[in-house]
Amino acid sequence: MPSSYYLAELSAAEMREAATRKPVILLPMGSFEDQGPHAPMGDYLSAARIAELIAEKATADGVETYVAPVVPFGGEDFFGYMPGGIALAQSTLRAVVDDMLRCLLRHGLTRIVFINGHAGNCGVINDATQKVWLEQEIVIPALYLWRVGYGLLPGILGKDVAAKSSGHGCDPLTSVVLHLFPHLIKSQYMPGPTVPGKVWGLQVTGFTSLGIGEGGTITVPFEGGDTVPNGVWGGDPTLCSAETGAALVEKLVAIGAETAAHVVRQSDPKTGKAIV
């Protein structure tokens, strides 16, 4: 077996040999944007590291798995206000994802899993993988880390604490970073929970939503800098911890490894088509 889980570190000879065994290929994606004043802008760092841990566990469990280079720039949404942040237009990201899949699929590398760390990537990943399914009958799943992480938090912290700690710039991302990259958290900048303000004469209810009337909500074409200036929304970052992050990562890695194993179980070893 090759000595690395990273495709980029394999020699050409190692890769050719590995390809004949039809391994699982993980495609980590993230973003480079405002994650709150205390957290590193690159949430792709966490996606890449979790993907590596998934590959390590899956391979140890008997499912040969590798990690492709991470795509660090996420699909553009409402974080363009961040100085230094870099995002790709949705059409550009779609072209990138299509090309990544084309390069792998042409060589019969059909066992693919996206490890995604950014909401703005979800639509592109879904559309690109649906195209592959409709044209080639190959299922390429995506594990959106933070969506799964939100669902795991009540079981780790309890329902009440999870509700207070969950949000953008809070749990699950901040706790995961505290566990994986503690030196990158700048605690001196960590705020408490955001107090919603008003924009355009209405109460802010989200990055691009405002409350109106009795219980009504409308979406507006603002960026996050207009509605949530410090990038923290929905929770209290001070409730995050490395211990919570360790529990989250352990569960995310287990789910990712099981996803890799399921992809192998449910794909024809000769054609790569899904067994449905």
Coordinates of C-alpha atoms in Angstrom, one line a residue:
M1 CA 0.0 0.0 0.0
P2 CA 1.2 3.6 -0.6
S3 CA 2.7 5.4 2.3
S4 CA 0.4 8.4 2.1
Y5 CA -3.4 9.1 2.1
Y6 CA -2.8 12.2 0.0
L7 CA -3.0 11.8 -3.8
A8 CA -0.6 14.7 -4.2
E9 CA 2.1 12.8 -2.3
L10 CA 1.8 9.6 -4.3
S11 CA 4.3 8.9 -7.1
A12 CA 2.9 8.3 -10.6
A13 CA 3.7 4.6 -10.3
E14 CA 1.9 4.4 -6.9
M15 CA -1.1 6.1 -8.4
R16 CA -1.3 3.8 -11.4
E17 CA -1.2 0.8 -9.1
A18 CA -3.8 2.2 -6.7
A19 CA -6.1 3.0 -9.6
T20 CA -6.3 -0.6 -10.6
R21 CA -7.8 -1.4 -7.1
K22 CA -10.5 1.2 -7.6
P23 CA -10.1 3.0 -4.2
V24 CA -12.4 5.6 -2.7
I25 CA -11.3 9.2 -3.5
L26 CA -12.3 12.0 -1.1
L27 CA -12.8 15.5 -2.5
P28 CA -12.5 18.0 0.3
M29 CA -13.9 21.5 -0.3
G30 CA -14.3 24.5 2.0
S31 CA -14.2 28.3 1.9
F32 CA -12.0 31.2 2.6
E33 CA -14.1 33.8 4.3
D34 CA -15.3 35.3 7.6
Q35 CA -15.7 32.6 10.2
G36 CA -16.0 35.1 13.1
P37 CA -13.3 37.5 14.4
H38 CA -11.7 34.7 16.4
A39 CA -11.5 31.8 13.9
P40 CA -9.2 31.3 10.9
M41 CA -10.8 32.3 7.6
G42 CA -9.9 29.0 5.9
D43 CA -12.5 26.5 7.0
Y44 CA -11.1 24.4 4.2
L45 CA -8.3 23.5 6.7
S46 CA -10.8 21.6 8.8
A47 CA -12.4 19.9 5.8
A48 CA -9.0 18.8 4.5
R49 CA -7.9 17.4 7.9
I50 CA -11.1 15.6 8.6
A51 CA -10.9 14.1 5.1
E52 CA -7.4 12.8 5.9
L53 CA -8.7 11.3 9.2
I54 CA -11.6 9.7 7.3
A55 CA -9.1 8.2 4.7
E56 CA -6.9 6.8 7.6
K57 CA -9.9 5.2 9.4
A58 CA -11.5 3.9 6.2
T59 CA -8.3 2.3 5.0
A60 CA -7.6 0.8 8.4
D61 CA -11.2 -0.7 8.2
G62 CA -10.3 -2.3 4.9
V63 CA -11.6 0.3 2.4
E64 CA -8.6 1.8 0.5
T65 CA -9.2 5.6 0.5
Y66 CA -7.3 8.7 -0.6
V67 CA -7.7 12.4 -0.3
A68 CA -7.5 14.7 -3.3
P69 CA -6.1 18.3 -2.9
V70 CA -8.6 20.5 -1.1
V71 CA -10.5 23.2 -3.0
P72 CA -10.0 26.1 -0.7
F73 CA -12.2 28.7 -2.3
G74 CA -16.0 28.3 -1.8
G75 CA -18.9 29.2 -3.9
E76 CA -19.7 32.9 -3.6
D77 CA -22.7 33.8 -1.4
F78 CA -22.9 36.6 1.1
F79 CA -19.4 36.8 2.5
G80 CA -17.8 39.0 -0.2
Y81 CA -17.5 41.8 2.3
M82 CA -14.4 40.1 4.0
P83 CA -11.1 41.8 3.1
G84 CA -8.7 39.1 1.8
G85 CA -11.5 36.6 1.3
I86 CA -11.6 34.8 -2.0
A87 CA -14.7 33.1 -3.4
L88 CA -15.5 31.6 -6.8
A89 CA -18.6 32.5 -8.7
Q90 CA -21.1 29.7 -8.7
S91 CA -20.6 29.2 -12.4
T92 CA -16.8 29.0 -11.9
L93 CA -17.1 26.5 -9.1
R94 CA -19.4 24.4 -11.1
A95 CA -16.9 24.2 -13.9
V96 CA -14.2 23.3 -11.4
V97 CA -16.3 20.5 -9.9
D98 CA -17.3 19.2 -13.3
D99 CA -13.7 19.1 -14.4
M100 CA -12.5 17.3 -11.2
L101 CA -15.2 14.6 -11.7
R102 CA -14.4 14.3 -15.4
C103 CA -10.7 13.7 -14.7
L104 CA -11.4 11.0 -12.1
L105 CA -14.2 9.3 -14.0
R106 CA -12.4 8.9 -17.3
H107 CA -10.0 6.6 -15.5
G108 CA -12.6 4.5 -13.9
L109 CA -12.2 6.2 -10.5
T110 CA -15.9 6.2 -9.7
R111 CA -15.9 5.7 -6.0
I112 CA -15.9 9.4 -5.0
V113 CA -17.1 11.2 -1.9
F114 CA -17.2 15.0 -1.4
I115 CA -16.2 16.2 2.1
N116 CA -17.7 19.6 2.1
G117 CA -17.2 22.5 4.6
H118 CA -19.2 25.3 3.0
A119 CA -22.9 25.9 2.5
G120 CA -22.2 27.8 -0.7
N121 CA -20.8 24.7 -2.3
C122 CA -23.9 22.5 -1.7
G123 CA -25.9 23.5 -4.8
V124 CA -23.0 23.1 -7.2
I125 CA -22.1 19.7 -5.7
N126 CA -25.7 18.5 -6.0
D127 CA -26.1 19.7 -9.6
A128 CA -22.8 18.2 -10.7
T129 CA -23.3 14.9 -9.1
Q130 CA -26.9 14.6 -10.3
K131 CA -25.6 15.1 -13.8
V132 CA -23.2 12.2 -13.3
W133 CA -26.0 10.0 -11.9
L134 CA -28.4 10.8 -14.8
E135 CA -25.8 10.2 -17.5
Q136 CA -23.7 7.4 -16.0
E137 CA -25.7 5.8 -13.2
I138 CA -22.9 6.6 -10.7
V139 CA -23.8 7.8 -7.2
I140 CA -21.4 10.4 -5.7
P141 CA -22.4 11.3 -2.2
A142 CA -21.5 14.5 -0.3
L143 CA -20.9 14.8 3.4
Y144 CA -21.6 18.4 4.4
L145 CA -19.6 18.5 7.7
W146 CA -21.3 21.4 9.4
R147 CA -24.9 20.3 8.6
V148 CA -24.1 16.9 10.1
G149 CA -22.2 18.6 13.0
Y150 CA -25.3 20.7 13.9
G151 CA -27.3 17.5 14.1
L152 CA -24.7 15.8 16.4
L153 CA -24.4 18.6 18.9
P154 CA -27.5 17.9 21.0
G155 CA -26.2 14.4 21.6
I156 CA -22.8 15.7 22.7
L157 CA -23.9 18.8 24.7
G158 CA -27.5 18.3 25.5
K159 CA -30.3 20.0 23.6
D160 CA -30.3 23.3 25.6
V161 CA -26.5 23.9 25.5
A162 CA -26.4 22.9 21.9
A163 CA -29.0 25.5 21.0
K164 CA -27.0 28.2 22.7
S165 CA -23.7 27.3 21.2
S166 CA -24.8 26.5 17.6
G167 CA -24.3 29.0 14.8
H168 CA -22.0 30.6 12.3
G169 CA -18.7 31.4 13.9
C170 CA -19.8 29.2 16.9
D171 CA -20.4 25.4 17.0
P172 CA -19.7 23.2 15.3
L173 CA -16.8 24.9 13.4
T174 CA -15.1 26.8 16.3
S175 CA -15.0 23.7 18.5
V176 CA -13.6 21.6 15.6
V177 CA -10.9 24.2 15.1
L178 CA -10.1 24.4 18.8
H179 CA -9.5 20.6 18.6
L180 CA -7.6 20.4 15.3
F181 CA -5.8 23.7 15.2
P182 CA -6.0 25.3 18.7
H183 CA -3.2 27.7 17.8
L184 CA -5.3 29.3 15.1
I185 CA -8.1 30.5 17.5
K186 CA -7.6 34.1 18.6
S187 CA -9.4 34.0 21.9
Q188 CA -8.8 37.7 22.5
Y189 CA -11.2 38.5 19.6
M190 CA -13.8 35.9 20.6
P191 CA -17.2 37.7 21.1
G192 CA -20.3 36.7 22.9
P193 CA -23.5 36.0 21.2
T194 CA -24.6 38.5 18.6
V195 CA -27.5 40.8 19.4
P196 CA -29.6 41.1 16.2
G197 CA -29.8 44.7 14.9
K198 CA -31.9 46.4 12.3
V199 CA -31.2 47.0 8.7
W200 CA -33.4 48.7 6.1
G201 CA -35.8 49.5 8.9
L202 CA -36.4 45.8 9.8
Q203 CA -35.1 43.3 12.4
V204 CA -32.2 41.1 11.2
T205 CA -33.2 37.4 11.3
G206 CA -30.2 35.9 9.4
F207 CA -27.4 36.8 7.1
T208 CA -29.8 37.6 4.2
S209 CA -33.2 37.7 6.0
L210 CA -35.3 40.2 7.8
G211 CA -38.4 40.0 9.9
I212 CA -41.5 41.7 8.7
G213 CA -45.1 41.8 9.9
E214 CA -46.3 39.3 12.5
G215 CA -44.0 36.3 12.2
G216 CA -43.0 37.1 8.5
T217 CA -39.6 36.8 7.0
I218 CA -38.2 38.2 3.7
T219 CA -34.9 37.6 2.0
V220 CA -32.9 40.6 0.9
P221 CA -29.8 41.0 -1.4
F222 CA -27.5 42.2 1.4
E223 CA -24.1 40.8 2.3
G224 CA -23.3 39.5 5.7
G225 CA -21.3 42.6 6.5
D226 CA -24.6 44.6 6.3
T227 CA -26.6 42.3 8.6
V228 CA -24.1 40.5 10.8
P229 CA -21.0 42.6 10.9
N230 CA -18.8 40.3 13.1
G231 CA -19.7 37.1 11.2
V232 CA -21.2 35.5 14.3
W233 CA -24.8 34.4 14.2
G234 CA -27.1 32.2 16.1
G235 CA -24.9 31.1 19.0
D236 CA -22.3 31.9 21.6
P237 CA -18.6 31.2 20.6
T238 CA -17.5 31.2 24.2
L239 CA -19.4 28.0 24.8
C240 CA -17.3 26.2 22.2
S241 CA -14.5 23.9 23.4
A242 CA -11.8 21.5 22.2
E243 CA -13.5 18.7 24.0
T244 CA -16.7 19.3 22.0
G245 CA -14.5 19.5 18.9
A246 CA -12.9 16.2 19.6
A247 CA -16.3 14.5 20.0
L248 CA -17.5 16.0 16.8
V249 CA -14.5 15.0 14.8
E250 CA -14.6 11.5 16.1
K251 CA -18.2 11.1 15.0
L252 CA -17.7 12.9 11.7
V253 CA -14.8 10.6 10.9
A254 CA -16.8 7.6 11.7
I255 CA -19.6 8.7 9.5
G256 CA -17.2 9.6 6.7
A257 CA -15.5 6.2 6.9
E258 CA -18.9 4.4 6.8
T259 CA -19.9 6.5 3.8
A260 CA -16.7 5.4 2.0
A261 CA -17.5 1.8 2.8
H262 CA -21.1 2.1 1.6
V263 CA -19.9 3.6 -1.7
V264 CA -17.8 0.5 -2.2
R265 CA -20.6 -1.9 -1.2
Q266 CA -23.1 -0.2 -3.5
S267 CA -21.0 0.2 -6.7
D268 CA -20.4 -2.5 -9.3
P269 CA -16.6 -3.3 -9.2
K270 CA -16.5 -3.6 -13.0
T271 CA -18.6 -0.7 -14.3
G272 CA -18.7 1.6 -11.3
K273 CA -22.4 2.0 -11.7
A274 CA -24.5 2.2 -8.5
I275 CA -26.2 -0.9 -7.2
V276 CA -29.6 0.5 -6.2

